[in-house]
Every structure is written in structure tokens, then in C-alpha cells.
Tab-separated table of C-alpha atoms in Angstrom:
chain	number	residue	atom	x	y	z
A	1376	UNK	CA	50.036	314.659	129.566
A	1377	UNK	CA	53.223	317.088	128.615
A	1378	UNK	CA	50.414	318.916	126.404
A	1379	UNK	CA	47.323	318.632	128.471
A	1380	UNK	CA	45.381	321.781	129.624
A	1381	UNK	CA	42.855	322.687	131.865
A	1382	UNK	CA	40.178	324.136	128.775
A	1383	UNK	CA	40.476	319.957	127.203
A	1384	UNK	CA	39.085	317.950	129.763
A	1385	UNK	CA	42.197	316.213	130.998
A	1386	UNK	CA	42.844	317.494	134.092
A	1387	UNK	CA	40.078	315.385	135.865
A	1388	UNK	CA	40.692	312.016	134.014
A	1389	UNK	CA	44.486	312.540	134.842
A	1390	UNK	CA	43.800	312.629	138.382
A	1391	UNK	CA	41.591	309.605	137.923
A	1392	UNK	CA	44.046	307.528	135.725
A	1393	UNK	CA	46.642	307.994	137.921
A	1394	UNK	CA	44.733	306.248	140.539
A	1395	UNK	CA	43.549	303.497	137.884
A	1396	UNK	CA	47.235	303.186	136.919
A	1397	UNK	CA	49.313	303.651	139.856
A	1398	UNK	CA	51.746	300.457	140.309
A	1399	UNK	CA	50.525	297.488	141.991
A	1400	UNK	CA	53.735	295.594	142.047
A	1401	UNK	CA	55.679	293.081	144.550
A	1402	UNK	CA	58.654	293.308	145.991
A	1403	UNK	CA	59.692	290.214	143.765
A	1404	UNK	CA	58.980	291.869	140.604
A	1405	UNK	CA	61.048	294.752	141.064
A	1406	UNK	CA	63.866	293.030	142.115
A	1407	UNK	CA	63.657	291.428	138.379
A	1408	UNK	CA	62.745	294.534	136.854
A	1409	UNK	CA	66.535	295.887	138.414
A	1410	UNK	CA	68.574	292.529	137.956
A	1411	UNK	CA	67.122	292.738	134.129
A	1412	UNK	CA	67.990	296.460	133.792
A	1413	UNK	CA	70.241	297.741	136.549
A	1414	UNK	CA	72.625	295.140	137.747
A	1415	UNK	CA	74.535	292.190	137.007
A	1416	UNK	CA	72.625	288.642	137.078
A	1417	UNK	CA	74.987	287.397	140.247
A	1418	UNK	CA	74.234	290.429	142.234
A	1419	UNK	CA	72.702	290.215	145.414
A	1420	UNK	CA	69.193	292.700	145.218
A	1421	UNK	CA	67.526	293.423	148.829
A	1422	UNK	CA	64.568	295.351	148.897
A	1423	UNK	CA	65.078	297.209	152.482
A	1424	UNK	CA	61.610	298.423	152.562
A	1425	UNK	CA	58.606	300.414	150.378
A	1426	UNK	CA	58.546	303.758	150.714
A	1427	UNK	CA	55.623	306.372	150.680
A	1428	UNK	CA	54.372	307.283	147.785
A	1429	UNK	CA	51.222	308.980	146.506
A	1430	UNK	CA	50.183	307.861	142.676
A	1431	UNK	CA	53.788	305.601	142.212
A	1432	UNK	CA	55.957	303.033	144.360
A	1433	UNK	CA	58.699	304.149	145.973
A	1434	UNK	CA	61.451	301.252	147.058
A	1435	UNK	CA	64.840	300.960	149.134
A	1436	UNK	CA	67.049	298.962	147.804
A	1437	UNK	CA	70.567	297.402	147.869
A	1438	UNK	CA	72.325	296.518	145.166
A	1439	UNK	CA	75.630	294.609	146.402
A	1440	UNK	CA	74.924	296.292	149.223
A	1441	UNK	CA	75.147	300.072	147.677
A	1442	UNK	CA	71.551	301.604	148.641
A	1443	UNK	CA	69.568	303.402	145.532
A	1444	UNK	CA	66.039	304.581	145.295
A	1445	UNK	CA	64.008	302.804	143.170
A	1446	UNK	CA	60.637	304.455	141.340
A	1447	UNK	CA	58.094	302.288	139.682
A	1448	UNK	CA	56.213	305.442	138.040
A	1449	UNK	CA	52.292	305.667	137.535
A	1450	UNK	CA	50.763	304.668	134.188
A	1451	UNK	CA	50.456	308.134	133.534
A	1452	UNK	CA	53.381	309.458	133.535
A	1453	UNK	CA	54.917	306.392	131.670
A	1454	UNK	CA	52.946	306.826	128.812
A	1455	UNK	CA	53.910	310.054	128.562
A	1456	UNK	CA	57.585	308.846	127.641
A	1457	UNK	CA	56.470	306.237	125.770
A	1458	UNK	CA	54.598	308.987	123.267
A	1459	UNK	CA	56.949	311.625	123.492
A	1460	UNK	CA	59.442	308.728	122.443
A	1461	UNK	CA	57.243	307.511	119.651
A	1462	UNK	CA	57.178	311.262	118.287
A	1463	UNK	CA	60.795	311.316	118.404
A	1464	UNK	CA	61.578	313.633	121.402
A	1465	UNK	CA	61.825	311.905	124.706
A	1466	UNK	CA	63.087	315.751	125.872
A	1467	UNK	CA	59.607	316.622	126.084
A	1468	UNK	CA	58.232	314.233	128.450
A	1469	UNK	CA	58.071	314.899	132.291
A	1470	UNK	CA	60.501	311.953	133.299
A	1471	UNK	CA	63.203	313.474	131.388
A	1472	UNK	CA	62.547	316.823	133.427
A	1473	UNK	CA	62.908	315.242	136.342
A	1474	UNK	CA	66.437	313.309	135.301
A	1475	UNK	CA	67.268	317.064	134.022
A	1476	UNK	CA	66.657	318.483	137.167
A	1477	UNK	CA	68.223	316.635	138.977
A	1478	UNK	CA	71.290	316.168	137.091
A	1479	UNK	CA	71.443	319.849	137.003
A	1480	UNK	CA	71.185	320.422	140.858
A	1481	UNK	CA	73.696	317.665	141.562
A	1482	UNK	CA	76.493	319.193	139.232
A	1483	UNK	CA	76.022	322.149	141.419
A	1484	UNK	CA	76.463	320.241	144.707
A	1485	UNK	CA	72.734	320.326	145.707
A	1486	UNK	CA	72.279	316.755	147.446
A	1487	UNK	CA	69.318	314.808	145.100
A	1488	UNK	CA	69.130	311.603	143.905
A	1489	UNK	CA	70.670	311.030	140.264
A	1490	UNK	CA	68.946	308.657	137.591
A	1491	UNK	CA	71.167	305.632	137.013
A	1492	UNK	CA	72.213	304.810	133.644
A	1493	UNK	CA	70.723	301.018	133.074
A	1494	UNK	CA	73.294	298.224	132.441
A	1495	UNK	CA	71.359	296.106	130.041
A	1496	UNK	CA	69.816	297.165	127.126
A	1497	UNK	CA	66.809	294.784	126.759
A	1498	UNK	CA	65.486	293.133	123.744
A	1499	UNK	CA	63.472	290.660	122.239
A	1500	UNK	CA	66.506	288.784	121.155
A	1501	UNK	CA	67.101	288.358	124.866
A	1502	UNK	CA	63.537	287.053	125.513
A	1503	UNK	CA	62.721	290.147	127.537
A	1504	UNK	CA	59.788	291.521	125.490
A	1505	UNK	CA	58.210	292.964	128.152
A	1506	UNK	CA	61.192	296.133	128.023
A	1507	UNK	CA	61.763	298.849	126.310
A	1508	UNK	CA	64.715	300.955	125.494
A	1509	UNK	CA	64.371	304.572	125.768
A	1510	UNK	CA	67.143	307.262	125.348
A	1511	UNK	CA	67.104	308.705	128.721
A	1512	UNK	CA	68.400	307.248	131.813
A	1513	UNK	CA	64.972	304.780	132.669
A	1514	UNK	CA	63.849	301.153	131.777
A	1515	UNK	CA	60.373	300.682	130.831
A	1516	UNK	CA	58.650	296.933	131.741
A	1517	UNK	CA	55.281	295.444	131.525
A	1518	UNK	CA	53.843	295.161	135.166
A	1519	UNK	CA	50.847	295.385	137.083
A	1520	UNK	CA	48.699	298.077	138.408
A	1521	UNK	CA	46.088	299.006	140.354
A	1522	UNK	CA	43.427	298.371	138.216
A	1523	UNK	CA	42.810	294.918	136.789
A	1524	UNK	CA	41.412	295.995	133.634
A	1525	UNK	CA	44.256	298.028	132.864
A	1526	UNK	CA	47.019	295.121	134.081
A	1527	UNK	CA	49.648	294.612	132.788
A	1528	UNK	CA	50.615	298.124	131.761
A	1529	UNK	CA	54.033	299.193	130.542
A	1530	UNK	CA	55.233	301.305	133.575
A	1531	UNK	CA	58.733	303.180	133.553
A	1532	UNK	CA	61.142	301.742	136.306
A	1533	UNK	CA	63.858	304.335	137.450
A	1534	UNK	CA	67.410	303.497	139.553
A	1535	UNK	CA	68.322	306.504	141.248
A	1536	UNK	CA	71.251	306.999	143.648
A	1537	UNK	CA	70.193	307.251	147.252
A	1538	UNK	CA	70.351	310.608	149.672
A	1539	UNK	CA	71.731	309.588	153.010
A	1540	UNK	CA	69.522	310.866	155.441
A	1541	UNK	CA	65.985	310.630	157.107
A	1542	UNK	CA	62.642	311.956	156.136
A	1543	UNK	CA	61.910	315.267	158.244
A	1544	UNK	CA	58.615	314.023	158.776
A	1545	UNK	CA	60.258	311.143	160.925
A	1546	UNK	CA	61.813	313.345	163.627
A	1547	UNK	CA	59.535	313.946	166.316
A	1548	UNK	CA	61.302	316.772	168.171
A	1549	UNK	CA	61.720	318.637	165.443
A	1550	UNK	CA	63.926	322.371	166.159
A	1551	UNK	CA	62.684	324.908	164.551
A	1552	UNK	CA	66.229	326.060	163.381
A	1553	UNK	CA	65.627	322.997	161.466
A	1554	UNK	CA	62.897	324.568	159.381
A	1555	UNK	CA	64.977	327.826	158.852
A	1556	UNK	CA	67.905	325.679	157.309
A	1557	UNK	CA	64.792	323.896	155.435
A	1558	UNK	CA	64.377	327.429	153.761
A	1559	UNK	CA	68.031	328.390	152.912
A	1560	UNK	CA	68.096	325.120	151.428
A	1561	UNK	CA	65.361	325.812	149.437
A	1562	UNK	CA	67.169	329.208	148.653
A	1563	UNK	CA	69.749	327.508	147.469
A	1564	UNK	CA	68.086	325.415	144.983
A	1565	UNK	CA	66.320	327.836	143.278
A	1566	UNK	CA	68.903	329.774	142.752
A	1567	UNK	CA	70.833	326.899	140.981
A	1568	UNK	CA	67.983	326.682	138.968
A	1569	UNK	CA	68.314	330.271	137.973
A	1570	UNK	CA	71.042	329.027	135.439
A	1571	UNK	CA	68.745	326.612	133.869
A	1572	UNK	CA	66.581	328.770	132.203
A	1573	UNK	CA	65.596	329.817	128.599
A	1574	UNK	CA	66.393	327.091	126.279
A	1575	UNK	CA	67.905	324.617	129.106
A	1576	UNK	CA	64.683	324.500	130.161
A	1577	UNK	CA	62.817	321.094	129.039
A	1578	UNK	CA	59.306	321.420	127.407
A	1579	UNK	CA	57.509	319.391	129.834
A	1580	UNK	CA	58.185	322.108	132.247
A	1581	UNK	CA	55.993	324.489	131.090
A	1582	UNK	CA	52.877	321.262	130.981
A	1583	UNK	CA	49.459	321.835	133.017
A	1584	UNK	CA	49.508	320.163	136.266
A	1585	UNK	CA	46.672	320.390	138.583
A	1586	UNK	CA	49.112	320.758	142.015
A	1587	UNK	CA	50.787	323.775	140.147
A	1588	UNK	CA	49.472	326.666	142.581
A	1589	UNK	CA	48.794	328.855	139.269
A	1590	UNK	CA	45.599	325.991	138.195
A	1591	UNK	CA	44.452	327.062	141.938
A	1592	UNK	CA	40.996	328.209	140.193
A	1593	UNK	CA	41.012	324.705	138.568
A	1594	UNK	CA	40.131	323.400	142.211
A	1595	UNK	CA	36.204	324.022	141.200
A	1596	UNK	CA	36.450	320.556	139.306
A	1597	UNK	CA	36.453	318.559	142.630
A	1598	UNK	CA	35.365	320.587	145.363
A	1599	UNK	CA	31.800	318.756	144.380
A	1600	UNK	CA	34.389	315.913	146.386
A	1601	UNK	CA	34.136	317.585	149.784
A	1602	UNK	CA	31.049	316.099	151.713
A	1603	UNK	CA	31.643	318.740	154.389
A	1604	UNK	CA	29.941	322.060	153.625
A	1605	UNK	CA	31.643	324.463	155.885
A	1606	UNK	CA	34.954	322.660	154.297
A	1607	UNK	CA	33.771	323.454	150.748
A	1608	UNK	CA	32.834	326.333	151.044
A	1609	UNK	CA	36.101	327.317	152.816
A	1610	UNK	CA	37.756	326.506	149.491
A	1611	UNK	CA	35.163	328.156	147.313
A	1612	UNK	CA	36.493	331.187	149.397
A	1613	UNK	CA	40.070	331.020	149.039
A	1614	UNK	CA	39.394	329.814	144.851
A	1615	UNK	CA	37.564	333.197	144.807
A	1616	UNK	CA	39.770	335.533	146.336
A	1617	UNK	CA	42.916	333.427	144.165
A	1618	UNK	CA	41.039	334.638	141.159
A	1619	UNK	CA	40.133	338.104	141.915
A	1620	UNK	CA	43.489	338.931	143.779
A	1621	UNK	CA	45.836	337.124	141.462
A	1622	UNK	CA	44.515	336.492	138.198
A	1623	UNK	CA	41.567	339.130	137.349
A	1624	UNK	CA	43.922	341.843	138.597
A	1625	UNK	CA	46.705	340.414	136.527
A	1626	UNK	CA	49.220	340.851	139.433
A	1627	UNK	CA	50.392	337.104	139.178
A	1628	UNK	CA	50.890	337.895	135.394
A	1629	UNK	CA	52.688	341.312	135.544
A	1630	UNK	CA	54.606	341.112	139.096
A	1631	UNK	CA	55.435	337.550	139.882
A	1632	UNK	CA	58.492	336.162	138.571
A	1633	UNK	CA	59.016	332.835	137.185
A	1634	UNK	CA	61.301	330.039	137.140
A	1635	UNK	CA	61.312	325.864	137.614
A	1636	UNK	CA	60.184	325.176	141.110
A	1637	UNK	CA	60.210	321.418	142.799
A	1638	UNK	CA	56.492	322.081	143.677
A	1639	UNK	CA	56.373	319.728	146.312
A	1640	UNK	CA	59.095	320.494	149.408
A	1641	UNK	CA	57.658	319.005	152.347
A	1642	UNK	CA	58.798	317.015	155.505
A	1643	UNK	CA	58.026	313.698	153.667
A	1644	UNK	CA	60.715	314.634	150.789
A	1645	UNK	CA	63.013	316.466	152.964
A	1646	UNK	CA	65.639	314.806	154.190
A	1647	UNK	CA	67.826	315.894	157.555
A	1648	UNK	CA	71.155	314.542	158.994
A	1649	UNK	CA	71.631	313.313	162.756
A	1650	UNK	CA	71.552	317.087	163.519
A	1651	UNK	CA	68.615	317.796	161.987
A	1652	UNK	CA	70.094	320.167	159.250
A	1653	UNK	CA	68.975	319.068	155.816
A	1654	UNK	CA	71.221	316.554	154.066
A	1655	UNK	CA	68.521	316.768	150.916
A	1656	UNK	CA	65.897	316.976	148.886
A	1657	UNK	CA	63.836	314.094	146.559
A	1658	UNK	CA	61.062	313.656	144.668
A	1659	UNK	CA	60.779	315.937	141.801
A	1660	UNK	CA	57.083	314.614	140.395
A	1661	UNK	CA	55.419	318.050	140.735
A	1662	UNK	CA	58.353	320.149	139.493
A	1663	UNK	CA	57.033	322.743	136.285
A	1664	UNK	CA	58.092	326.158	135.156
A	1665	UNK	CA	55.794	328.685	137.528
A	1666	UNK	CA	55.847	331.186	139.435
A	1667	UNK	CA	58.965	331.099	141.549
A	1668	UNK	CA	56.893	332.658	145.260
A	1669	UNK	CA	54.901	328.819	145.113
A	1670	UNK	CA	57.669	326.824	145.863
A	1671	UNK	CA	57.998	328.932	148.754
A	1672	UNK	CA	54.445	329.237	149.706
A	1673	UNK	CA	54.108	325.294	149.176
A	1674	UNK	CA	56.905	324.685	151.302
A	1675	UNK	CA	55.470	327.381	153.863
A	1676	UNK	CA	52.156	325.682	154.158
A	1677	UNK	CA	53.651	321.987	154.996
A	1678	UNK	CA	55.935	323.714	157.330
A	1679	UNK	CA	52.828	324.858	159.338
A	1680	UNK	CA	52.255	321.094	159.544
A	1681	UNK	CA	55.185	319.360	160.570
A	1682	UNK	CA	55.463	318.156	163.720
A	1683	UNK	CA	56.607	321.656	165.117
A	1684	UNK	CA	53.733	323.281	163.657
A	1685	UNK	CA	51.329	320.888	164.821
A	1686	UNK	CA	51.991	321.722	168.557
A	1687	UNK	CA	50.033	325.343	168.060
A	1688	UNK	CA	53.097	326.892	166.744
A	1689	UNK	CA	51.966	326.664	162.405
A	1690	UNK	CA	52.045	330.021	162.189
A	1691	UNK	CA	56.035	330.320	163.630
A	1692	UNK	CA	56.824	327.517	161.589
A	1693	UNK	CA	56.277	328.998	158.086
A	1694	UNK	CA	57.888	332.243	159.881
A	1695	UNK	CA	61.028	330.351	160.156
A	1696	UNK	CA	61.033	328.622	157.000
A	1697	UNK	CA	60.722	331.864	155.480
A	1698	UNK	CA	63.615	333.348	156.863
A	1699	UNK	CA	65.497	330.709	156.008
A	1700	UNK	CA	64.669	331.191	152.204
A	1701	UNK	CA	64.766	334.815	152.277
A	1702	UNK	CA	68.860	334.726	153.654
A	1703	UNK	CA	69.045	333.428	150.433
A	1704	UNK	CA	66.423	334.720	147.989
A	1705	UNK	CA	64.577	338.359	148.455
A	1706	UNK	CA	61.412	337.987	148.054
A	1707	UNK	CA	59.380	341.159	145.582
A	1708	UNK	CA	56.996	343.669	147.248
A	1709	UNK	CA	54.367	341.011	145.259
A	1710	UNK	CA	55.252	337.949	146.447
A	1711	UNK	CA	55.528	339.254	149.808
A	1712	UNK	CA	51.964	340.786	150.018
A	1713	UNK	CA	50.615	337.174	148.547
A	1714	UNK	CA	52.245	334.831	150.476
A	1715	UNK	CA	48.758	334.515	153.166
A	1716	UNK	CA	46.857	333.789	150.457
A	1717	UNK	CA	48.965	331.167	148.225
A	1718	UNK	CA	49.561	329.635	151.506
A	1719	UNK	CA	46.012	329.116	151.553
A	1720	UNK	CA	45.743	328.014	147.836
A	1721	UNK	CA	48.369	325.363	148.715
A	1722	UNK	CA	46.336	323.998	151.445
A	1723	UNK	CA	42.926	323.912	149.906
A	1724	UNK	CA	44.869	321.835	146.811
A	1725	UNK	CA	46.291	319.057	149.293
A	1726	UNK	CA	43.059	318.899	151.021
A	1727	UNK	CA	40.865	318.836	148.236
A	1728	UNK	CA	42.732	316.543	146.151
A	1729	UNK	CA	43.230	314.269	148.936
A	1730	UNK	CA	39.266	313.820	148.996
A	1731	UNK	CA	38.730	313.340	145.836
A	1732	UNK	CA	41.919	310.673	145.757
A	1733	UNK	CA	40.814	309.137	149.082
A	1734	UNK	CA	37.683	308.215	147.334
A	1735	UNK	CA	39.131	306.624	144.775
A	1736	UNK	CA	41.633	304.432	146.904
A	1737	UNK	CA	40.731	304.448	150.659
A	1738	UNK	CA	42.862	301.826	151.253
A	1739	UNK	CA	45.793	304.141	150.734
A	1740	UNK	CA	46.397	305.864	154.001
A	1741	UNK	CA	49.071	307.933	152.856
A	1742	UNK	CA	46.706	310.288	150.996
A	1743	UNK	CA	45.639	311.362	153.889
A	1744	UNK	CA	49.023	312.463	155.353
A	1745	UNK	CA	48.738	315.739	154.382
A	1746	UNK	CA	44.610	316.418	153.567
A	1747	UNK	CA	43.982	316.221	157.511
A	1748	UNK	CA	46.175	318.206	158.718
A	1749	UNK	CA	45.483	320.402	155.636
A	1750	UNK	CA	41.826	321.032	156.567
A	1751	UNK	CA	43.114	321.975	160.167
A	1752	UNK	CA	45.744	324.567	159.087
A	1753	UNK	CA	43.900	326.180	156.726
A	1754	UNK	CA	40.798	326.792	159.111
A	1755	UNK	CA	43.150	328.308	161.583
A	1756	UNK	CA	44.120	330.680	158.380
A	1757	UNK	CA	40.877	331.147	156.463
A	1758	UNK	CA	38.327	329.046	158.328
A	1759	UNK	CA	35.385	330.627	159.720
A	1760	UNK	CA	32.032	332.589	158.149
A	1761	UNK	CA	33.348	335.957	159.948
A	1762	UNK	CA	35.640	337.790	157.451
A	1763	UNK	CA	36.597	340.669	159.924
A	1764	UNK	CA	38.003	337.874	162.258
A	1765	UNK	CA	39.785	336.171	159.275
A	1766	UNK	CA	41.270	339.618	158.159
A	1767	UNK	CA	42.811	340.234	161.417
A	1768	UNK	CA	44.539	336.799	161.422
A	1769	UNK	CA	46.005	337.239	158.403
A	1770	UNK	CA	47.026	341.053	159.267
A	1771	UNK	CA	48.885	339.310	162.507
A	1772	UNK	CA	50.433	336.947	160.171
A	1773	UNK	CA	51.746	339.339	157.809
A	1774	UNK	CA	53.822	341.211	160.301
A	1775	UNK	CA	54.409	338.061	161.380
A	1776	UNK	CA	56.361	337.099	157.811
A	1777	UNK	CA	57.400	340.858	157.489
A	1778	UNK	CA	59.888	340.399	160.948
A	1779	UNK	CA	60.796	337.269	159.462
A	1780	UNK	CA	62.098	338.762	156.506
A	1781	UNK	CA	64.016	341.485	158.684
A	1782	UNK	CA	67.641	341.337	157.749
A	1783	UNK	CA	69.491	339.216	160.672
A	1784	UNK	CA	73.022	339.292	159.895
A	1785	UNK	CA	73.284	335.568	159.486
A	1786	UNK	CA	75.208	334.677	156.087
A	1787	UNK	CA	73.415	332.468	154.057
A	1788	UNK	CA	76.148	329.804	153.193
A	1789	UNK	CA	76.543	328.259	157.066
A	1790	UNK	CA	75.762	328.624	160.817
A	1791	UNK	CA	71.960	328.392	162.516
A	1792	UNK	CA	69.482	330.822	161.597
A	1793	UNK	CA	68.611	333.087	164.652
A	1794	UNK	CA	65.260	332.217	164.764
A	1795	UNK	CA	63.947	334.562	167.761
């Protein structure tokens, strides 16, 4: 997968393994997996409860009553670290990214979860032959998945340290201040990853991934997906203007600035204290090197669908979430001038993905988190066969952005962002 690219064919069966392949396993099981790899045989494991997830499974759990994340990852990106370990360089896979990037943002006091080193090294000596030993901080085990024919399937198993907090997505008066510290924290974290760059920066970073905003023209492999016309055709639009804007006038390529980006910083992997400021940040499956305005414009578009933005108010939502980021970060004249449009890219992605995966597993509800409220947004922001009508939204939404990017006076360290 570190190697795959659009022009090879992968990027559809990806999509389609990972739902083949995505973990299938019981409570029970993973509470072996972690007394074989993570803790002592005596201990006392409680599984508190699954979590959300959208190709792996996601657990709470206590260890001797200590709470840590546990991640059961899809077959995908398992056998990823299984190759990249069989050609000698486990530095290359996308796991190890992840444990990098996180590592690297908690050194530098940026709350995450950090990968736990396992206890045990398993072996066949020990009758375990259904681990693995890898060098990097994960324990690989043979366990079920989705699909029978593909069961068992040697999955990776990480024990990660666990955020205090709550989901953002969980609060159902949510303040918009709440969003604008949601953007300086953002801020903050990409400008810790500023000092992770050149050759600190792992290879699988610079892989192909379908969610990274730059593969937006890639979208034209599953919009066949979308049984709704005016719905398909509403991302036909914003894939057409993506390419002629961004990547046929070679502004992306000239004007936008790179760097890593988490790719995915939404209310489901934001988490916020008892005063709703953010306590942290998980969940670093989409994170590559690209250009640094998507992690903004991601984050922008799931702001507009949080529970604030859901109540008519998307559009003052992203506002505040950008000026949040911007106390931190200053946007370029480019990004700036884009932001409407990747917005839109983002929300085409997580609505036309979600079809095609909701096809594929309809018993998983979760996909649809995001893909429902995706097709609303982004009708309220491209939606519609009139283009003069659509123009003068997004003119009302860039001055919008522009006042939110007006210098307030608020430093960027502390305090509530004035938000009015």
C-alpha cells in the first residue's frame, strides 16, 4: 500500500479490501491478544466498551485499571508492515508513521495517544504461533475478519496510551468558542510538525491515499456509486472545477505549501475537557505528507457539521474554526482564495466514499456518520444547477473567512477566541 498509486489500479481494490479485511473480532479475543502481548498473565483486562471506527476496531480498555486505547488495524494496513518488514524496513510502512507521529507530537506536549512498547515478545517456543515480532512498537496476531474467506488474517494489534477526554461529537451544546480553540489546536500541531520535516519524515508519508484531498480528481472511480443523479453530478462539478482550478493551472503545485497533515480532524477524533476546550487529538490513519491548507479545509468542512453547524449555522462554524487556526498559522494569498473549494473537495470525498463503503457493509452505521450530513453541507455550498446562485454563496462565504482571518488581538497560546 506504502507504494500504491492512483495510475496501478490499487486505489479501488484498497478501498474494497479494507472492507473485506476490516477486523471482525470479540471482545474475548482482544483481551488475549493484550494479556499475550501487553500485560502480565495475572492482570486484570476490562474491555470498557468498542469504539467507532471506520475500516478497524477501536477498544477501551483497562489494564489494572490504567485505561489505553486499543487498535485492531484492517488487513490492509497490516500487511503493509508485514512486507515492509519482510523487505527489511518497517520505517516505510504507514503504522510506523503513525507511532512517529505521534511520538513526535507528544515530546512536544501535544496531547495524542503514544504506542505502547509490548511486554512479551512472542514465539513459537512459547506456543504462540499465531504472533509476530516486529521492530516497532505493535504486536501482530492471527484473527478474524470480516470476510470469511479471508479469516483468519494476521492483523496488527496496537496498545496506545489513552487521551482523557470526550469525543466533540458527544457534546450536544456545543460553543462555538469551542471550535475556535479546535483551530488553534490544530495550529499548534502543525506547527510541531514543521520540525519533522526533510529526512525525519517517514516514507510512507509521501504514499497515495484516496482521502488525501490532492487524489480529489481520483473521486471519478466511484462516483458510478452514487444512485442519486443530482448528487453525482454535484461531485462531477466540484471534481471538475478541483482539476481546472488546482491542478491544470498548476496553482496547487507552485503556491501551496506542504507538510505532514493528520488528514482527518473531526468531532469524532477530537477530544474536549469538561469545558469544552480540546484536551486532544487521535487517530492518525489518514495522516500523509500534502499540502498543508487540507488539514485545514478537512477540519473546516466537519466543523460545518458538528452539532453547532448543523443548527443552520455551517457556514459560522468553519468561520470560527478558521480563526482559531489562523491565531496560530497565516494562511498564503493561495490557500486563502481555495479554501471554498477544498472545502467542497473534502465533502464530496466523505460522501462519496461513504456510498461506495455503505454498499459494501450496510450493516455498519458508522459510515454513514459523516456521508449524510456530507451530502447536506455540500448542497448548501455547491448544490444546485444555477451557477450564478452558487457563485454568490461562495462570494458571501469568502468575506465570510476573510473577517475571520482579521487580526483580533487574541494571543494564540491561551484565553477564548473572540468569536463575534
Amino acid at each position: 500500500m506504502a507504494s500504491s498509486t492512483a495510475a496501478d489500479g490499487n486505489t479501488s481494490s484498497d478501498e474494497v479490501m479494507r472492507k473485506l479485511l476490516k477486523p471482525d473480532t470479540t471482545p474475548e479475543q482482544v483481551v488475549e491478544v493484550i494479556r499475550k502481548s501487553y500485560a502480565k498473565e495475572d492482570a486484570v483486562i476490562t474491555i470498557k466498551r468498542e469504539l467507532d471506527s471506520y475500516d478497524d476496531k477501536n477498544y477501551w480498555v483497562t489494564i489494572d485499571g490504567t485505561d489505553y486505547l486499543a487498535k485492531v488495524h484492517n488487513g490492509v494496513e497490516s500487511k503493509d508492515l508485514l512486507d515492509c518488514s519482510t523487505a527489511g524496513d518497517v520505517t516505510t510502512s504507514v503504522i510506523y508513521l503513525q507511532n512517529a507521529m505521534m511520538n513526535h507530537l507528544a515530546e512536544r506536549g501535544v496531547a495524542t495517544s503514544e504506542p505502547q512498547t509490548p511486554t512479551t515478545t512472542p514465539s513459537a517456543d512459547d506456543g504462540n504461533t499465531d504472533a509476530v515480532k516486529l521492530d516497532t512498537p505493535t504486536s501482530v496476531h492471527k484473527l478474524p475478519v470480516v470476510s470469511s474467506a479471508h479469516s483468519p488474517c494476521l492483523l496488527v494489534v496496537r496498545l496506545m496510551s489513552w487521551v482523557p477526554g470526550r469525543p466533540m461529537e458527544s457534546v450536544k451544546l456545543l460553543p462555538l468558542e469551542s471550535l475556535a480553540d479546535a483551530g488553534r489546536f490544530l495550529g499548534k500541531m502543525q506547527r510541531a510538525f514543521e520540525s519533522m520535516q526533510g529526512g525525519d519524515v517517514p516514507t510512507a508519508a509521501k504514499r497515495y491515499h484516496q482521502w488525501d484531498g490532492k487524489n480529489t480528481k481520483d473521486l471519478s472511480n466511484f462516483v458510478s456509486y452514487i444512485t442519486d443523479d443530482a448528487k453525482r453530478q454535484m461531485v462531477e462539478s466540484v471534481v471538475k472545477a478541483f482539476t481546472k482550478e488546482l491542478i491544470e493551472s498548476k496553482v496547487a503545485e507552485t503556491s501551496f505549501p506542504t507538510a505532514l497533515i493528520h488528514g482527518d480532524f473531526n468531532d469524532a477524533n477530537i477530544l474536549v475537557n469538561d469545558d469544552l476546550m480540546v484536551s486532544g487529538v487521535i487517530d492518525f490513519g489518514d495522516s500523509v505528507e500534502s499540502w498543508r491548507v487540507l488539514d485545514l479545509s478537512v477540519a473546516m468542512a466537519y466543523a460545518m457539521m458538528t452539532v453547532y453547524g448543523k443548527k443552520q449555522r455551517a457556514i459560522s462554524a468553519a468561520a470560527a474554526f478558521l480563526r482559531g487556526y489562523n491565531s496560530v498559522v497565516t494562511l498564503t494569498k493561495e490557500e486563502r482564495q481555495h479554501l471554498v473549494l477544498l472545502i467542497a473537495c473534502r465533502l464530496s470525498c466523505s460522501a462519496t466514499l461513504g456510498a461506495y463503503s455503505y454498499q459494501q457493509t450496510p450493516e455498519n452505521e458508522y459510515l454513514l456518520l459523516h456521508a449524510v450530513p456530507a451530502w447536506n453541507t455540500l448542497d448548501l455550498i455547491w448544490g444546485g444547477n444555477d451557477e450564478t446562485q452558487r457563485a454568490k454563496v461562495q462570494v458571501a462565504m469568502d468575506r465570510i473567512f476573510d473577517l475571520a482571518c482579521a487580526k483580533t488581538g487574541t494571543a494564540a497560546d491561551g484565553g477564548v477566541i473572540d468569536c463575534s
